[in-house]
Short mmCIF file of N, CA and C in Angstrom, two decimals:
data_model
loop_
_atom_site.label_atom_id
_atom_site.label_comp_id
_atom_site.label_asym_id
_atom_site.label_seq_id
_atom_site.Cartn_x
_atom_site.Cartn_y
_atom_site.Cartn_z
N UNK A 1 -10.15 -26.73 49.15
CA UNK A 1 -9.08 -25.77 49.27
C UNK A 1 -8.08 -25.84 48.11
N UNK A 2 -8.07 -27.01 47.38
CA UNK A 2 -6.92 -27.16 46.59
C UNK A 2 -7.51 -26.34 45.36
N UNK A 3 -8.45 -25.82 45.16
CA UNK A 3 -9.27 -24.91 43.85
C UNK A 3 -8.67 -24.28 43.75
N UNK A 4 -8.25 -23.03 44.61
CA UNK A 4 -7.59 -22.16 44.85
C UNK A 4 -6.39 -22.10 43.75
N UNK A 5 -5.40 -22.94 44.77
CA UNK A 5 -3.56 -22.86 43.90
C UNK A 5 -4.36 -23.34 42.19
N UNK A 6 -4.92 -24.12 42.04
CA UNK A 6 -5.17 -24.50 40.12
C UNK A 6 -5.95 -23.51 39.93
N UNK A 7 -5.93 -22.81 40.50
CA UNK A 7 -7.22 -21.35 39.57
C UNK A 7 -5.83 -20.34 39.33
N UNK A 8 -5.52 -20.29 40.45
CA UNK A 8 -4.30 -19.40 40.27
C UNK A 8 -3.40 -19.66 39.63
N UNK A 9 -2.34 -20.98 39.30
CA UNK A 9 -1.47 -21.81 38.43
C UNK A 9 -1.99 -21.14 36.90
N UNK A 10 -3.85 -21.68 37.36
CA UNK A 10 -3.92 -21.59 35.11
C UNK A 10 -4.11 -19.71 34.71
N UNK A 11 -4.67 -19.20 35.70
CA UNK A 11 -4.52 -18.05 35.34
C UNK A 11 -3.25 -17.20 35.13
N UNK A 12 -1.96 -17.62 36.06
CA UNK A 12 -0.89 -17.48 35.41
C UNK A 12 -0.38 -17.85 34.26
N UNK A 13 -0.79 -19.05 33.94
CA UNK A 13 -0.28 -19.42 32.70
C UNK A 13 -0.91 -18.87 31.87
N UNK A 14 -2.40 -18.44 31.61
CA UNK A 14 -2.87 -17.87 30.52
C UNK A 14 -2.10 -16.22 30.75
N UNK A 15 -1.95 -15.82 31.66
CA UNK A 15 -1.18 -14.43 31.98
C UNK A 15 0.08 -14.11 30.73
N UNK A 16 1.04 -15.46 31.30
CA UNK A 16 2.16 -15.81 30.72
C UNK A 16 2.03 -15.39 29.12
N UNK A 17 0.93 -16.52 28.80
CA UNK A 17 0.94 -16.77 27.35
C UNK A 17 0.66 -15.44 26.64
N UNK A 18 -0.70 -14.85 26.93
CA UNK A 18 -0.59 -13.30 25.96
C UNK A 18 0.50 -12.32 26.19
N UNK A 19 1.10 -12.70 27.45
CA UNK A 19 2.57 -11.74 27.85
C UNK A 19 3.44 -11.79 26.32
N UNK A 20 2.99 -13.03 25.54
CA UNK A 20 4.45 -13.63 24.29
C UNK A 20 3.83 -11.88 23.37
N UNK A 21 2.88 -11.09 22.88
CA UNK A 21 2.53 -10.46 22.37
C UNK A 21 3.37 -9.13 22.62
N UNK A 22 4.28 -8.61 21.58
CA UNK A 22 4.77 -7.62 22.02
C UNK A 22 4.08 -6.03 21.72
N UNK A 23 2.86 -6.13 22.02
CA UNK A 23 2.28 -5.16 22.27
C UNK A 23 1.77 -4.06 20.85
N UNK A 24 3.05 -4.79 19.45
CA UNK A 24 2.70 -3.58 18.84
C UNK A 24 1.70 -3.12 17.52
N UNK A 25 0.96 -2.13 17.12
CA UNK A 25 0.04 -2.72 16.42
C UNK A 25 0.57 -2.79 15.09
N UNK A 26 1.82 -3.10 14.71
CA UNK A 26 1.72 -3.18 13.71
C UNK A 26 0.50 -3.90 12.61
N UNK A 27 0.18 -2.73 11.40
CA UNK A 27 -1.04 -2.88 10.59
C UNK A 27 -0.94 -3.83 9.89
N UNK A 28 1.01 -4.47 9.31
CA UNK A 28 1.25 -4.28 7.97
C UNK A 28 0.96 -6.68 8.49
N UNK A 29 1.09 -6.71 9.70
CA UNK A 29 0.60 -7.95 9.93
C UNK A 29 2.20 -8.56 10.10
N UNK A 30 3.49 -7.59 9.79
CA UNK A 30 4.63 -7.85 10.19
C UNK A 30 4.64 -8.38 11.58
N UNK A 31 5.15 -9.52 11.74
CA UNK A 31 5.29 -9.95 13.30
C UNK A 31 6.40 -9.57 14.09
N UNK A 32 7.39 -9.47 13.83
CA UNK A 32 8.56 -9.06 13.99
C UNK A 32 8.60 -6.94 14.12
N UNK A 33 7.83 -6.63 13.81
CA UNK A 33 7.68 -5.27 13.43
C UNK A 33 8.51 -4.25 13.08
N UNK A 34 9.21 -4.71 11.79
CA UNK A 34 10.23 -3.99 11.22
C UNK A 34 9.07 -3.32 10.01
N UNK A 35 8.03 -2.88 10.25
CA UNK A 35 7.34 -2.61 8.46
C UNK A 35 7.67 -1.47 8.33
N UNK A 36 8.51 -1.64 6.73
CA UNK A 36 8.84 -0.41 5.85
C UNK A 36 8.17 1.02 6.35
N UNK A 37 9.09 1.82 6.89
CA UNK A 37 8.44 3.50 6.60
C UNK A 37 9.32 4.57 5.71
N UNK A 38 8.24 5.03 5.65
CA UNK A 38 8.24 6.13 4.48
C UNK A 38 10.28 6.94 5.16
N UNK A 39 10.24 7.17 6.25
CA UNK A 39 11.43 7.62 6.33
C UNK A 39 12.77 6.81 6.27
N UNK A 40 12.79 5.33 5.90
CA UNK A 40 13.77 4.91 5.93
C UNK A 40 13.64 4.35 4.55
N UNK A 41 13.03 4.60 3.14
CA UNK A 41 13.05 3.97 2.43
C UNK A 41 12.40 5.63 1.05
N UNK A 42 12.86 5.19 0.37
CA UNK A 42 12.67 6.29 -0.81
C UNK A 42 11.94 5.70 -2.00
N UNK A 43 10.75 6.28 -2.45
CA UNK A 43 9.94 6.40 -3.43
C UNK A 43 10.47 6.86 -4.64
N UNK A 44 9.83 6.41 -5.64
CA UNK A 44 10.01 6.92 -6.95
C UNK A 44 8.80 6.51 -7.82
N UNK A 45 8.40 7.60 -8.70
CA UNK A 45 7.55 7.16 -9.73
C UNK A 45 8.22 7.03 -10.77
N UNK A 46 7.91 6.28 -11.30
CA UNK A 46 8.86 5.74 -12.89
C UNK A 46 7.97 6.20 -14.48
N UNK A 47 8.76 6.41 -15.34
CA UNK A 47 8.26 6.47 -16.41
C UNK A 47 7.25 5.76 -16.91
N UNK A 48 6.01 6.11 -16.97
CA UNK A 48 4.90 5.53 -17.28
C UNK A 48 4.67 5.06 -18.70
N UNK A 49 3.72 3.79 -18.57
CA UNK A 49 2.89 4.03 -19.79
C UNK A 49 1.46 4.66 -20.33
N UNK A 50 1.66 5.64 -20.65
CA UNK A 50 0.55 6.29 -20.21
C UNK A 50 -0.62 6.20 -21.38
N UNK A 51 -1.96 6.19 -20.95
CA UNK A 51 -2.54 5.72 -21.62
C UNK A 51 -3.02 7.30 -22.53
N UNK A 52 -3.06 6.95 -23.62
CA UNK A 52 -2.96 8.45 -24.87
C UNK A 52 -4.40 8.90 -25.03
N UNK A 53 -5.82 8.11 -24.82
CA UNK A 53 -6.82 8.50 -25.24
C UNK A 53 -7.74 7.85 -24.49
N UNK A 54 -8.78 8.64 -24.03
CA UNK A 54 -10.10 7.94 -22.90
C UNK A 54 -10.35 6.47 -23.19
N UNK A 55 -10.10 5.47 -22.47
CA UNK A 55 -10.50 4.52 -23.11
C UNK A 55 -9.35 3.55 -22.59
N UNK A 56 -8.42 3.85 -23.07
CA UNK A 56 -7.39 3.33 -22.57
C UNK A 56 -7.01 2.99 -21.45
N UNK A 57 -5.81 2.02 -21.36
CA UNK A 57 -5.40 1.83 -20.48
C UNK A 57 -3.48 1.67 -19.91
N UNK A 58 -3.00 2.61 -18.40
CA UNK A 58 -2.23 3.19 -18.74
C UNK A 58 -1.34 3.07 -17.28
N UNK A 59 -0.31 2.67 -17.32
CA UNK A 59 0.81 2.11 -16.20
C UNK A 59 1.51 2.97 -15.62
N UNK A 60 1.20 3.11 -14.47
CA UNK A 60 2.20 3.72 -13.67
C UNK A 60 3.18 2.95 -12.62
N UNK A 61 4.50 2.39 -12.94
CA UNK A 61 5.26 2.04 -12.18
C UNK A 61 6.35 2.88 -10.66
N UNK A 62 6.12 2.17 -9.61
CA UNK A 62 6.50 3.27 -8.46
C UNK A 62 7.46 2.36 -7.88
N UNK A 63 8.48 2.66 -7.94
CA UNK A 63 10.09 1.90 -7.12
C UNK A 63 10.06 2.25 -5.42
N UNK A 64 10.63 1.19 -4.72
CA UNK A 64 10.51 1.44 -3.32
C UNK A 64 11.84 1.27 -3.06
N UNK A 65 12.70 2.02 -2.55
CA UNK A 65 14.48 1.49 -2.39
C UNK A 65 14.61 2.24 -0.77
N UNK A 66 14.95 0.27 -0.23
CA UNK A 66 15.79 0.70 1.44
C UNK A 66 16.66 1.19 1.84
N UNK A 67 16.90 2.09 2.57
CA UNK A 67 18.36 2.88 2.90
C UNK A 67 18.54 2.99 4.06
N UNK A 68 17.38 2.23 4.66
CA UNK A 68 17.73 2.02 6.42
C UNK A 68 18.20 0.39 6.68
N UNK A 69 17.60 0.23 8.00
CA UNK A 69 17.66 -1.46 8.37
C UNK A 69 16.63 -2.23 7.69
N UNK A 70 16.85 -3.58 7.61
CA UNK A 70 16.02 -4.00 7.16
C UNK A 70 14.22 -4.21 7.49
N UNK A 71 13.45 -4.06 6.98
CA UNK A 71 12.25 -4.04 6.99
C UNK A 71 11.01 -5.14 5.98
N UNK A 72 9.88 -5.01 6.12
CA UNK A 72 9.31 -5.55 5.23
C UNK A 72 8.18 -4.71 5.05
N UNK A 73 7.63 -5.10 3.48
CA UNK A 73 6.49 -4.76 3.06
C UNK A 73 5.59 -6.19 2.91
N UNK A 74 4.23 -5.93 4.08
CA UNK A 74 3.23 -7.32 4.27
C UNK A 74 1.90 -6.40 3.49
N UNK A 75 1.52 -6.99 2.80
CA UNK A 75 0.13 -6.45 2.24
C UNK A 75 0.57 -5.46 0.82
N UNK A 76 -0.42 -4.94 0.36
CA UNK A 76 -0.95 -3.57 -0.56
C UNK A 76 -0.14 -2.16 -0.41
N UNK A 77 0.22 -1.46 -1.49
CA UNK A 77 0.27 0.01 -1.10
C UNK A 77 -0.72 0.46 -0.96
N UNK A 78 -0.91 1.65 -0.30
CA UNK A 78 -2.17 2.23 -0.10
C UNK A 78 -1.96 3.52 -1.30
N UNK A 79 -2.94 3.76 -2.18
CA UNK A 79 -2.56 5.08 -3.21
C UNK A 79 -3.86 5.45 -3.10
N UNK A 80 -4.12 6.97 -3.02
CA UNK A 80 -5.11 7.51 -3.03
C UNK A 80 -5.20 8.67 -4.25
N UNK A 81 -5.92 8.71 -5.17
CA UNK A 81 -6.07 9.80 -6.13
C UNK A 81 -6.62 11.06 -5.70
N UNK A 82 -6.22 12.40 -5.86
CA UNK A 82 -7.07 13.34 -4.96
C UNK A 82 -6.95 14.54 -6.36
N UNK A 83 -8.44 14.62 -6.28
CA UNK A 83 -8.60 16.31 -6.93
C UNK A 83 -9.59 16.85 -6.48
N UNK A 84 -8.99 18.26 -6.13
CA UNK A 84 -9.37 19.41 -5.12
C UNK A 84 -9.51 18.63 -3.73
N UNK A 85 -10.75 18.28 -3.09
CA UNK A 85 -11.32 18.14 -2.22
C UNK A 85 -11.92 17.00 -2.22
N UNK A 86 -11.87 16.24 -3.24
CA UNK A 86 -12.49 14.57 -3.60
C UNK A 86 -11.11 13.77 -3.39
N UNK A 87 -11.61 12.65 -2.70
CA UNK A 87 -10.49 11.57 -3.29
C UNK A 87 -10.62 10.58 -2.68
N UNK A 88 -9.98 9.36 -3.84
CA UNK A 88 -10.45 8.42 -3.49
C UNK A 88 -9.21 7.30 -3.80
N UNK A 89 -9.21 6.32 -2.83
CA UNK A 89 -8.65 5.03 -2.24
C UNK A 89 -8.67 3.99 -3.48
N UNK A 90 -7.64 3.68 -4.20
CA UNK A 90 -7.09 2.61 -5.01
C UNK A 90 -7.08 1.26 -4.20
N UNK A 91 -8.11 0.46 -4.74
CA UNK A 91 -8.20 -1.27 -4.48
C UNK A 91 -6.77 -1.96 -5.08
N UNK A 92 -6.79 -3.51 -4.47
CA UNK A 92 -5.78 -4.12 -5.38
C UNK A 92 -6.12 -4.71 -6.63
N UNK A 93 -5.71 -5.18 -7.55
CA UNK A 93 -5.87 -6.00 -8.52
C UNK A 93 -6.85 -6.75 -8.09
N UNK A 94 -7.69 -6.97 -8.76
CA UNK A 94 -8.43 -8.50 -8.51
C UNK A 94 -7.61 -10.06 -8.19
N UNK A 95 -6.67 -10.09 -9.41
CA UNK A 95 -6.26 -11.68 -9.30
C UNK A 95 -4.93 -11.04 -8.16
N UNK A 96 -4.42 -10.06 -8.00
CA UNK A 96 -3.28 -10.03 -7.30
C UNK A 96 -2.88 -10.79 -5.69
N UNK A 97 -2.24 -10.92 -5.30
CA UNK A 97 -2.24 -11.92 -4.15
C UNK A 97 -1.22 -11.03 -3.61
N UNK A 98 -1.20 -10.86 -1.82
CA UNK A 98 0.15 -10.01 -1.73
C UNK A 98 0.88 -11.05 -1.07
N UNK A 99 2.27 -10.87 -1.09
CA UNK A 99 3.17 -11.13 -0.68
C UNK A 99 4.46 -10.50 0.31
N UNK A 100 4.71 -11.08 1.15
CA UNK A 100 5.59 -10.65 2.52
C UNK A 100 7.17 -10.44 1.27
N UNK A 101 7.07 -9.28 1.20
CA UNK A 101 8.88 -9.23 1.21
C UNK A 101 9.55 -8.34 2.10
N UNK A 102 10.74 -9.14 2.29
CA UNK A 102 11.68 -8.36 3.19
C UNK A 102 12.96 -7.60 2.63
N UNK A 103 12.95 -6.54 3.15
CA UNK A 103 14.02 -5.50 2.48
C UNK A 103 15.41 -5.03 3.21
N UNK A 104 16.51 -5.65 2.21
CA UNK A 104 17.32 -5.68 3.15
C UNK A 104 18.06 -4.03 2.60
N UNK A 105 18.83 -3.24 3.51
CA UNK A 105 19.61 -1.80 3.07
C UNK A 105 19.92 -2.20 1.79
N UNK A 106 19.03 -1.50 0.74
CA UNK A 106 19.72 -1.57 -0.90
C UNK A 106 18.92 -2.08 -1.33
N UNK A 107 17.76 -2.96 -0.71
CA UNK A 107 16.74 -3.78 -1.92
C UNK A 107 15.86 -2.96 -2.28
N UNK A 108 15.46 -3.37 -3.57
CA UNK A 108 14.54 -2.25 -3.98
C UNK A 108 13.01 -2.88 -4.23
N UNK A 109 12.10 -2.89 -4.08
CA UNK A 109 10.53 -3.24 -4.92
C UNK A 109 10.05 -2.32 -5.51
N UNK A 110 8.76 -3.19 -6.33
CA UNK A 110 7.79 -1.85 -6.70
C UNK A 110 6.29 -2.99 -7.13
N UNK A 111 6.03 -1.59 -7.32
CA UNK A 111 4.33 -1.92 -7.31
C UNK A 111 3.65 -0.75 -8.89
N UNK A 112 2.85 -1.08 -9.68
CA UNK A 112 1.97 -0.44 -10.67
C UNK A 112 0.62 -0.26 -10.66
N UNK A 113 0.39 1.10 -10.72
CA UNK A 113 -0.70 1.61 -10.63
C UNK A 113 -1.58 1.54 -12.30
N UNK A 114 -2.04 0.82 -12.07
CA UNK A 114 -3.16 0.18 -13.40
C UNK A 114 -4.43 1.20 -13.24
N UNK A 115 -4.64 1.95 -14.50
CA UNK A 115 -6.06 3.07 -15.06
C UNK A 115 -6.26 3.06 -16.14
N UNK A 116 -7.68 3.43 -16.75
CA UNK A 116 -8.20 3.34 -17.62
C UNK A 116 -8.58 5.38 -17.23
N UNK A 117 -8.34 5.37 -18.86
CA UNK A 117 -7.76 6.97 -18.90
C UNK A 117 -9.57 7.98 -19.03
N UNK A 118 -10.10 8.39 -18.37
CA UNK A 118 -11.20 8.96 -18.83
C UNK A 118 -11.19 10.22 -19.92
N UNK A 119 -12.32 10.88 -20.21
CA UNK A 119 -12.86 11.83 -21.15
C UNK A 119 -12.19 13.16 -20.35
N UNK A 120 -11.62 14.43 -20.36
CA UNK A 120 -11.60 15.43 -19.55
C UNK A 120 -12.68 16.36 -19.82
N UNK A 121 -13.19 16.52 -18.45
CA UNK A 121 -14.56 17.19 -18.49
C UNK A 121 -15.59 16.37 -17.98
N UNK A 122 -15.51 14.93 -18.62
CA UNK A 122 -16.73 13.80 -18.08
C UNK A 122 -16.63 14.30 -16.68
N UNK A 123 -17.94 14.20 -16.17
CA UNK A 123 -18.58 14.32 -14.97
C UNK A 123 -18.29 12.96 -13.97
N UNK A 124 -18.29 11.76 -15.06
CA UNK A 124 -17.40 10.69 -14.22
C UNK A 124 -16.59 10.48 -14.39
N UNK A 125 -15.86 11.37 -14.45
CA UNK A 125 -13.85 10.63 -14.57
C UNK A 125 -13.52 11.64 -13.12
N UNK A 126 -12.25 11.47 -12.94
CA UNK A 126 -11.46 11.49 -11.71
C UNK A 126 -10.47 12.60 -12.43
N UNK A 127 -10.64 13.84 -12.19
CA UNK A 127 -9.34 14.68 -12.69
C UNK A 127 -8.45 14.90 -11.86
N UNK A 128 -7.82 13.59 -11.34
CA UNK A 128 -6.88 13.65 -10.04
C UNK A 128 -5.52 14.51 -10.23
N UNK A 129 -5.37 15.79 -9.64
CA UNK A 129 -3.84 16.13 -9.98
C UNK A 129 -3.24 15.93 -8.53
N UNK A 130 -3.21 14.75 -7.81
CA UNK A 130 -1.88 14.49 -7.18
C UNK A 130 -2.50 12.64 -6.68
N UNK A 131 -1.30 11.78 -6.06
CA UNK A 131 -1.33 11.02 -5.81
C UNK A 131 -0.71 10.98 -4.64
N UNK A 132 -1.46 10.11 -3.05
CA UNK A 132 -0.81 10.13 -2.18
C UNK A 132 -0.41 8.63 -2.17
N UNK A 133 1.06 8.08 -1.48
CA UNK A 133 1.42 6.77 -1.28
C UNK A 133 1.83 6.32 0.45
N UNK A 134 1.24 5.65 0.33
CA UNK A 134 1.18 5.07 1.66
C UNK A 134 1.71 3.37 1.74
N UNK A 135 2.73 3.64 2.99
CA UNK A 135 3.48 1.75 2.70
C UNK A 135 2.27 0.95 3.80
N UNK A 136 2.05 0.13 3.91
CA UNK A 136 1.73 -1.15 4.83
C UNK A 136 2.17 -1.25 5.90
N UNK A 137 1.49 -0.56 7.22
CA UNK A 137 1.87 -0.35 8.49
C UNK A 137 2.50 1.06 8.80
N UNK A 138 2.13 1.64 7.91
CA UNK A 138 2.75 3.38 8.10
C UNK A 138 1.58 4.01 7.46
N UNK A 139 1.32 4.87 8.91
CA UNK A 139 0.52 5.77 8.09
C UNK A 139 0.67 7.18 7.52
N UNK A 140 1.95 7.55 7.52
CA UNK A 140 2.73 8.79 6.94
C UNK A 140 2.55 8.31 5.46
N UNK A 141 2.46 9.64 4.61
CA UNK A 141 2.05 9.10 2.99
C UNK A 141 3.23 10.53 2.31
N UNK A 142 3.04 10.26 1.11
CA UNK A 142 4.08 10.54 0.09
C UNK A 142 3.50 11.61 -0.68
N UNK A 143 3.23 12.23 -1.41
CA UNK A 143 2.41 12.95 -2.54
C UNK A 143 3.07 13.03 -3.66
N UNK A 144 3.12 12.83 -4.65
CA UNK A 144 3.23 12.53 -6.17
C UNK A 144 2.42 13.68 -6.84
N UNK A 145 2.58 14.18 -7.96
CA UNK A 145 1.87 15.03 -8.92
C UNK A 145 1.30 14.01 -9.71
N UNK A 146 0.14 13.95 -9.83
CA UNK A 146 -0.60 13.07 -11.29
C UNK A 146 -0.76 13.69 -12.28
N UNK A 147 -0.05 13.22 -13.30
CA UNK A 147 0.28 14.15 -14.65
C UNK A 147 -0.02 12.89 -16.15
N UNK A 148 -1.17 12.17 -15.61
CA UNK A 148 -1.53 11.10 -16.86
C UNK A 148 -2.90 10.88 -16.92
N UNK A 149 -3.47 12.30 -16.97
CA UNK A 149 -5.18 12.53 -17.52
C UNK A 149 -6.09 12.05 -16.63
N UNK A 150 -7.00 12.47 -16.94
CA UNK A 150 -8.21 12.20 -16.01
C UNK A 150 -8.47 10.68 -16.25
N UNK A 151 -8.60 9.94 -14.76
CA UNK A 151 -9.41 8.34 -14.62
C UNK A 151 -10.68 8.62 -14.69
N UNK A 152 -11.27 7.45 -15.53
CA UNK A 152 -12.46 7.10 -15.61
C UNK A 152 -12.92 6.52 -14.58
N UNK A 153 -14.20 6.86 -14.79
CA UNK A 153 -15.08 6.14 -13.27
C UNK A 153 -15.90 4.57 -13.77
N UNK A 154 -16.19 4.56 -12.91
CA UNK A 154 -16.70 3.25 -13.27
C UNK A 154 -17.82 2.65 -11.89
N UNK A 155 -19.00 2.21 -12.25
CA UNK A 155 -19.80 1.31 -11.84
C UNK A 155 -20.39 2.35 -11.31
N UNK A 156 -22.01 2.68 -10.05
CA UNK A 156 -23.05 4.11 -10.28
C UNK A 156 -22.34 4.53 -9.19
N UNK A 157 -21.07 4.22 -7.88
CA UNK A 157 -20.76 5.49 -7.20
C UNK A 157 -19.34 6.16 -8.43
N UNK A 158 -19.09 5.66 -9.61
CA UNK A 158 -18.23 6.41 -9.92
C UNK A 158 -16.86 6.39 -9.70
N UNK A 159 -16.32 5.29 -8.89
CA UNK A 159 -15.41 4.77 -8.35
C UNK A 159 -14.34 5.14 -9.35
N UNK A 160 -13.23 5.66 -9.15
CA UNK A 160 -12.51 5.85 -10.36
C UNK A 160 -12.03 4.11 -10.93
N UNK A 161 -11.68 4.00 -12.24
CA UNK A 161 -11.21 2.94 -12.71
C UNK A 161 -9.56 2.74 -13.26
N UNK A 162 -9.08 2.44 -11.46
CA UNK A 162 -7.70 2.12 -11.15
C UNK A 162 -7.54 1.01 -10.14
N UNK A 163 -6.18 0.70 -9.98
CA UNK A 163 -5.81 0.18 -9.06
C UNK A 163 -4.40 -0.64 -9.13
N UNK A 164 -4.04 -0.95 -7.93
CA UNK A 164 -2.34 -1.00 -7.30
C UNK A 164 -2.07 -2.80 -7.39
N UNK A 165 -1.29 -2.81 -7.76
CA UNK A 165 -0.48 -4.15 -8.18
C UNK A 165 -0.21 -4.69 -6.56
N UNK A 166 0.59 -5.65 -6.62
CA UNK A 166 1.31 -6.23 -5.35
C UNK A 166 2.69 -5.61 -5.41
N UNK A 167 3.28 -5.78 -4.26
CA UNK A 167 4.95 -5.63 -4.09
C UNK A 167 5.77 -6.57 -5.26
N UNK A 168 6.10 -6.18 -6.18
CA UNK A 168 7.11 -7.34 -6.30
C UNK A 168 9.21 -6.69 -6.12
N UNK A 169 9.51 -7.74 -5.50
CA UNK A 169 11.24 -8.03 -5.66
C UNK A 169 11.94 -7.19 -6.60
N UNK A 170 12.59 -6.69 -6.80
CA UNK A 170 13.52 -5.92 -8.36
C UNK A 170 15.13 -6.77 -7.43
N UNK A 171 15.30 -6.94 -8.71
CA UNK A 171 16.52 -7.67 -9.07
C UNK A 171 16.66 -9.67 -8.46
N UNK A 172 17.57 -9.85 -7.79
CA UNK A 172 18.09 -11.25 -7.37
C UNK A 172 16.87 -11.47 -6.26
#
């Protein structure tokens, strides 16, 4: 008879314990679930370096500034290149590592979009004219005009040849 109350005891307690889970999905792996959205925080694309001739290679810097409560960015931006009806999903850096920062009202980050500039016309380059941005745990996105030549593709699906930095800190 005594099975009973210890079946019931531990099943409460395992009850208890996933009860600590507050349910939400945040994507961005924020535990606390403050992750940065697009409506409390303002984008900017910054003056590029743009790469002048196929071949090259050519920087796009994008500022993130908080104007709500504080939040964080956990993981990658998400940037997608789109022309017409194609488009395609920006990887991170290879060596890049991401990092948890937290944004307090006024902090600003950013992140660079790294390409190698294709041929216009090549059949494998990417004649992307817009860019969508997406934060880490939001899936509302941004759209940007892409105005720095067609990306080259690279490897046999053609993959364009770009990709997105980590978050880093601006300023203290």
């Amino acid at each position: 008879m005594r099975a009973i109350p210890l079946t019931v005891t531990a099943l409460a307690a395992a009850l208890l314990l996933t009860a600590c889970n507050d349910g939400s999905s945040d994507k961005s792996g924020a535990k606390d679930g403050s992750a940065c959205r697009l409506g409390g925080v303002s984008l900017e694309v910054g003056s590029a370096s743009v790469a002048p001739a196929a071949g090259d290679t050519g920087e796009v810097p994008v500022s993130i500034t908080n104007h709500s409560t504080p939040c964080t960015l956990d993981h990658f931006p998400g940037v997608t290149l789109v022309q017409k009806d194609v488009s395609a999903k920006l990887s991170a850096q290879k060596e890049a590592k991401a990092q948890k920062l937290k944004l307090a009202k006024g902090d600003s980050a950013t992140f660079t979009i790294s390409y190698v500039r294709g041929r216009t016309g090549d059949a494998t380059s990417l004649a992307a004219t817009q860019m969508r941005i997406a934060l880490p745990g939001d899936d509302t996105t941004q759209n940007f005009p892409w105005k720095f030549g067609p990306i080259a593709g690279q490897g046999a699906q053609g993959k364009p040849n770009a990709t997105v930095s980590a978050f880093q800190q601006v300023g203290d």
